[in-house]
Amino acid sequence: MSKGLFISVEGPDGSGKSTQIDLLKKYIEGKGRRVTFTREPGGTPIGEKIRDIILDPENTEMASITEAMLYAASRAQHVSEVIRPALERGDVVICDRFVDSSIAYQGFGRGLGDAVATINSFAVAECVPDVTLLFKLDPTVGISRIKRAQDRLEKENLKFHQKVYEGYLEVEKANPTRVVGIDAGRDIEEIHKEIIDKIGKLL
Ligand code: ADP
Ligand code: TYD
């Protein structure tokens, strides 16, 4: 059993995850707990290189299985190099996207199904979040909020993003104790209050 607390944050592109993670990190540090913030794909030097390959809009020929395995490879390195050691030290780990992103994007969006859970359970070796904040927002709203250049996944069509979102709703249904759904269509302060109310109890 690790001493830390593992929080993953999930949801469609542009749903406000980064904005809320910044606020949550400050809140937790204010309570005197050490926070390790990290993100996927990436989070380690090897993972960042994998991230560049996955998200490069020029890699139009990438097969869905390759994509799923690259995300899982980045994650395996991330768990071993960053997440597990931080939890063993007793940190609160906040991870911007984790296995549920692969279930939603590769499992549902790309249609790879249950194989995605199988390769990911091998990759993370039982390192599962204690709590997952799922930002619930219509994917069209999320995409419309993104002002910077879009990466390879963000450039996918609306049908893909709708399937991803349905995938997230399935993940929520299948994991009612771990996954906390957050209505991400409200204003930033209101969402932050709900999150600290839920996370504060776990610290
Ligand atoms: P994500 O990390 O999920 O992609 P971001 O936190 O980067 O999302 O937010 C995407 C954009 O939406 C940013 O420009 C951000 O300022 C804006 N944003 C974040 N939260 C909200 C909100 N609750 N309402 C409206 N806009 C928001
Ligand atoms: P990210 O940079 O977190 O995008 P955003 O800040 O918009 O949320 O993630 C990059 C993209 O990778 C994003 O479109 C979601 C996708 N993704 C997957 O398809 N599978 C995965 O396992 C992960 C971690 C991300």
Short mmCIF file of N, CA and C and ligand atoms in Angstrom, two decimals, residues 11-20 96-97 142 145-148 154 184-188 191, ligand 1:
data_model
loop_
_atom_site.label_atom_id
_atom_site.label_comp_id
_atom_site.label_asym_id
_atom_site.label_seq_id
_atom_site.Cartn_x
_atom_site.Cartn_y
_atom_site.Cartn_z
N GLY A 11 -11.20 13.85 -19.44
CA GLY A 11 -12.29 14.54 -20.11
C GLY A 11 -11.88 14.93 -21.52
N PRO A 12 -12.85 15.46 -22.28
CA PRO A 12 -12.56 15.84 -23.66
C PRO A 12 -11.51 16.94 -23.75
N ASP A 13 -10.90 17.10 -24.91
CA ASP A 13 -9.97 18.19 -25.18
C ASP A 13 -10.69 19.52 -24.92
N GLY A 14 -10.02 20.42 -24.23
CA GLY A 14 -10.58 21.76 -23.99
C GLY A 14 -11.64 21.80 -22.91
N SER A 15 -11.78 20.74 -22.11
CA SER A 15 -12.85 20.73 -21.10
C SER A 15 -12.47 21.47 -19.82
N GLY A 16 -11.23 21.98 -19.74
CA GLY A 16 -10.83 22.77 -18.57
C GLY A 16 -9.97 22.03 -17.57
N LYS A 17 -9.42 20.90 -17.97
CA LYS A 17 -8.62 20.09 -17.03
C LYS A 17 -7.40 20.87 -16.52
N SER A 18 -6.61 21.45 -17.44
CA SER A 18 -5.38 22.14 -17.02
C SER A 18 -5.70 23.31 -16.09
N THR A 19 -6.74 24.05 -16.43
CA THR A 19 -7.15 25.21 -15.61
C THR A 19 -7.46 24.76 -14.19
N GLN A 20 -8.22 23.70 -14.05
CA GLN A 20 -8.63 23.24 -12.71
C GLN A 20 -7.49 22.55 -11.97
N ASP A 96 -2.69 14.57 -15.38
CA ASP A 96 -3.57 15.07 -16.45
C ASP A 96 -3.65 13.97 -17.52
N ARG A 97 -4.69 13.19 -17.47
CA ARG A 97 -4.97 12.02 -18.31
C ARG A 97 -4.19 10.79 -17.84
N GLY A 142 -15.81 21.84 -26.00
CA GLY A 142 -14.40 21.75 -25.64
C GLY A 142 -13.50 22.15 -26.79
N ARG A 145 -13.22 25.77 -27.57
CA ARG A 145 -12.46 26.60 -26.62
C ARG A 145 -10.97 26.64 -26.96
N ILE A 146 -10.49 25.66 -27.78
CA ILE A 146 -9.05 25.57 -28.04
C ILE A 146 -8.65 26.59 -29.11
N LYS A 147 -7.77 27.50 -28.71
CA LYS A 147 -7.38 28.59 -29.63
C LYS A 147 -6.03 28.30 -30.31
N ARG A 148 -5.18 27.43 -29.65
CA ARG A 148 -3.86 27.15 -30.23
C ARG A 148 -3.99 26.15 -31.40
N GLU A 154 -6.72 16.03 -31.73
CA GLU A 154 -7.73 17.11 -31.72
C GLU A 154 -8.29 17.36 -33.11
N ALA A 184 -18.56 20.31 -16.37
CA ALA A 184 -17.50 21.25 -16.76
C ALA A 184 -18.04 22.42 -17.58
N GLY A 185 -19.35 22.55 -17.65
CA GLY A 185 -19.95 23.65 -18.41
C GLY A 185 -20.21 24.88 -17.55
N ARG A 186 -19.79 24.83 -16.30
CA ARG A 186 -20.05 25.96 -15.39
C ARG A 186 -18.83 26.89 -15.33
N ASP A 187 -18.93 27.95 -14.49
CA ASP A 187 -17.76 28.85 -14.49
C ASP A 187 -16.65 28.27 -13.62
N ILE A 188 -15.44 28.79 -13.88
CA ILE A 188 -14.21 28.20 -13.32
C ILE A 188 -14.26 28.09 -11.80
N ILE A 191 -16.66 25.31 -10.45
CA ILE A 191 -16.10 23.96 -10.65
C ILE A 191 -15.01 23.71 -9.60
P1 ADP B 1 -7.89 21.10 -21.20
O1 ADP B 1 -6.66 21.04 -20.32
O2 ADP B 1 -8.97 20.18 -20.73
O3 ADP B 1 -7.59 20.93 -22.65
P2 ADP B 1 -7.87 23.97 -20.59
O4 ADP B 1 -7.84 24.11 -19.10
O5 ADP B 1 -6.58 24.18 -21.32
O6 ADP B 1 -8.53 22.56 -21.02
O7 ADP B 1 -8.98 24.98 -21.13
C1 ADP B 1 -9.21 25.18 -22.51
C2 ADP B 1 -9.64 26.66 -22.74
O8 ADP B 1 -10.89 26.89 -22.11
C3 ADP B 1 -8.66 27.67 -22.12
O9 ADP B 1 -8.60 28.78 -22.98
C4 ADP B 1 -9.30 28.03 -20.79
O10 ADP B 1 -8.96 29.32 -20.38
C5 ADP B 1 -10.79 27.92 -21.11
N1 ADP B 1 -11.59 27.45 -19.94
C6 ADP B 1 -11.20 26.65 -18.92
N2 ADP B 1 -12.21 26.44 -18.06
C7 ADP B 1 -13.28 27.10 -18.54
C8 ADP B 1 -14.64 27.27 -18.09
N3 ADP B 1 -15.09 26.68 -16.97
N4 ADP B 1 -15.45 28.01 -18.84
C9 ADP B 1 -15.03 28.60 -20.00
N5 ADP B 1 -13.75 28.50 -20.47
C10 ADP B 1 -12.88 27.76 -19.76
#
